[in-house]
Amino acid sequence: MAEAKAGRKTPDLAPSNSQGGSPVAAKARTQRSVLGHCLKKVTLTRPTFCHSCSDFIWGLVGFLCEVCNFMCHERCVKMLSSVCSCRTPSAIRVPVAHCLVPAGHKRRFCCVCRKQTEGNSALRCEVCELHVHADCAAFSCADCRRTHQDAALEQVKDTFHHHWREGSLGAAARCEVCRRSCGSSDVLVGVRCEWCGITTHAACCSSLPAGCALGRLRCMLLHPACVELTSRNFSRKQVYRITEDCSPDQDNSDDVDPSAALVSKDGQSAPAEAGKQSLRVFDGDDAFKRGSFRLVSLLRATTNEEVVEAALRAFYLPDEPQDYELLHIGCMQRLHGDDSLNHRGPNNRSSLKDAGSAWLLRAKPGDTEVIKVYAGWARTAETFVSILVSKVSTSKSVLTEVLVQLNVQDKDASRFSLMEVLMSSKQVLKQVLSPQEKILDKVQEIRKVSLRQMNQTRFYIVENVNQKVQVNLLIGELPPLLAKEEYSHLLQEHMAVKGHLVMVKEVYSSQGALALQISGFSEAERIYMLAKDTMVNNRMLTSLLVPQIQAERLASGVCPLLVFVNPKSGGLKGRELLHSFRKLLNPHQVFDITNGGPLAGLHTFREVPRFRVLVCGGDGTVGWVLGVLEAIRHHLVCREPPISIVPLGTGNDLARVLRWGSGYTSEDPHHILVSVDEAEEVLMDRWTILLDAQDISEDGRNNEFLEPPKIVQMNNYFGLGIDADLSLDFHLAREGEPDKFTSRLHNKGVYVKVGLQKISHSRSLHKELQLQVDNQKVPVPNIEGLIFLNIPSWGSGADLWGSEVDDHFRKPRIDDGLLEVVGVTGVVHMGQVQSGIRSGIRIAQGNYIRLTVSKAVPVQVDGEPWVQPPGHVIISAAGPKVRMLRKSKQKQRKASAGVKDGCSESPSSRDGGR
């Protein structure tokens, strides 16, 4: 989280039985203060587990932190290593904002208050394992994974460290050091590295090497040091291309919800107990304007210092109460000395009026402050110097003093600047201070606006580098097949781009897309937002922020995995896979294919010399990726990346042939990635189908041209007649009510229903077409459907060709350069093939097919159906064979083998399968 608040004292690390105040306060207050925890001995009334060692707390006594609800044994107090939520800002290495989205209904634990987050009010980070209540999100800070380098900041080449996240680990998790259990499904306990996946106790972390080896998936993971992205004010969702409809943003996720403050974590109202009074406390002017307060409940016989201390705990501030005061909003009346809640002043008025009265928590002004200045970006959290500032201290004088303390006073202070960084959970904001900026006034102004904001603010010394800003955008949905000059004219016409700041780096004319390099944040942000509201030829443009991969920094032997996920496939399973892969890998290598299509990912990986592709979706999604890859192949350094599949569709015939299964059944995503890494490469034929619609007269001459020829690519099979007719009816039903077609079982049920309606259908297809195979005329038997097979799987896994040996035909292979021509006599025959009772009618094999169709007929290519007018159909090989990944028959290495690779178990198994 963010750094400890500059210039305020932090609690002592040594145990203490009193912190000032009255004897009553000393007795009731915290008994021990360790790593920011305000630990108090409490009597347990229900079964409780230790948050440090995960063991059950036997007996009636435990130690509870009054700030973050941390609970532990008395014996564990001496060896605590997990800091309190009020001190987590100081542990941040590089501040990175979270990408918070609704968490759903899974049981997790809040990383701020450590209570359960089950329910609609919970949020989760789309990139790391942070889970938090909506009203606690404002007190979490920017401790997300660092997934890329900021090209606008100084780059420091140091050891790649583990990124530890506390909980939520399943009960089966084991410590990498002591091999004892370090997880629990009952409390927030144990830590896990979000890169390599190892788990350990918080106290055992120091025994592990500081460097992270990235674990079992290191050979397919895109290292953050290889990715550059300059984003500034772009939100985290824009950086990771997360669509708003998939993960609706909550604009108040960084604010304190006043209504949420009145509700306990179990969803029940939290009324004031008998003898207590509730106060509404604001932490600054900004919170008061927005009506965002925290509710503090205290006994009436409570001193001023205890009230201030309770208010500090409510806002997770690690400071001493004597440095703060409470002001009553309205009359700005102060609490003085040992005034209590029920004390009446000289005017016979209560010092803290009626229940629910509003108070403002303020820091007492001083003539001096002590601030921490961090020595450069991306250094360790301990690399800072403490500077005493007064009313005359400026940014320039602070820089000079910092250089002296760093023993680099020989360097010119004018070469450096002081940067203010706000590390909130939602966004990291950077501001370079002017040399004459009054630092004391700056600090006091921030505190006046928000004490929480000051607690999440750091100061950095950065070297002045005139590095050119370059923001990369991909603009899509433009008219296809235009020249570069025509695309530039369209941009100028619709968005008035500034030509001296915008450069067209790549033109994907077949896809109607442009890659722009923009030298300026303001222009980049303007084009990004304007493109989303611009329509060209009745099509709304798309705009994506894309990173730059530095291919020369990739380690030898690394073959990054490019992941495409169709969240609309497989019900909600596609969306969950998208979320899982973003956490297991670098989110910059995981793409939602419905947001910008496959082009966004392929463009990002265009300079990577060797990579693999994983497509999560149905056969149509796989065909989409293969089609775009074929169209832009000449733009890629790696022109033929091998492709693997996670089957999320209804039929999944290609996935069956390549052993990826008949459908995704909630398999562990980590195991999927291991299977992809161990898969073997195979070649597969692809075919081009030319559909030339013409009016064919009885004498065979072309009388009238109907429409221009259409060219489509085919990977699995091409069908005419009854097979395509069923697919067309199913397709129309799904388009009419798409919300009902989220289950694979339901989809197959609808398909069967459509088939039963056409069981008596008769068309005599053989009378409507003429077939030539390899320039030889082939007689067509009495059939209702004609299918051309490229793979030995059809209609959700049926073997249409059959396994019988026939001397007239070769055994089919996906790379033999031949198509199998098969016929079916009707719906009953198709049902028998699906049941395995019969096979289709073998007609021919060949690599060049020519059909002449005399009437309009339903056709379908890889499950995409339409009605084709009469004319000619020509099928031929589509250039080079494509490289696919086939799942290995060998069993995956056991978990014990994974220990040698730095990852003992998969994240899902450690998480108890939740």
CSV table of C-alpha atoms in Angstrom, one decimal, residues 32 50 53-58 63 72-80 180:
chain,number,residue,atom,x,y,z
A,32,ARG,CA,1.3,-3.7,23.0
A,50,CYS,CA,-4.4,-17.1,14.7
A,53,CYS,CA,0.5,-19.1,12.4
A,54,SER,CA,-3.1,-20.2,11.3
A,55,ASP,CA,-3.4,-22.5,14.4
A,56,PHE,CA,-6.4,-22.6,16.6
A,57,ILE,CA,-6.2,-20.3,19.7
A,58,TRP,CA,-6.7,-22.6,22.7
A,63,PHE,CA,-4.4,-10.5,21.2
A,72,CYS,CA,-3.0,-13.9,17.3
A,73,HIS,CA,-1.6,-16.0,20.1
A,74,GLU,CA,0.4,-14.4,22.9
A,75,ARG,CA,3.4,-16.4,21.8
A,76,CYS,CA,3.1,-15.1,18.2
A,77,VAL,CA,3.2,-11.4,19.3
A,78,LYS,CA,7.0,-11.6,19.6
A,79,MET,CA,7.5,-12.9,16.0
A,80,LEU,CA,5.0,-10.8,14.1
A,180,ARG,CA,3.7,-26.6,7.7
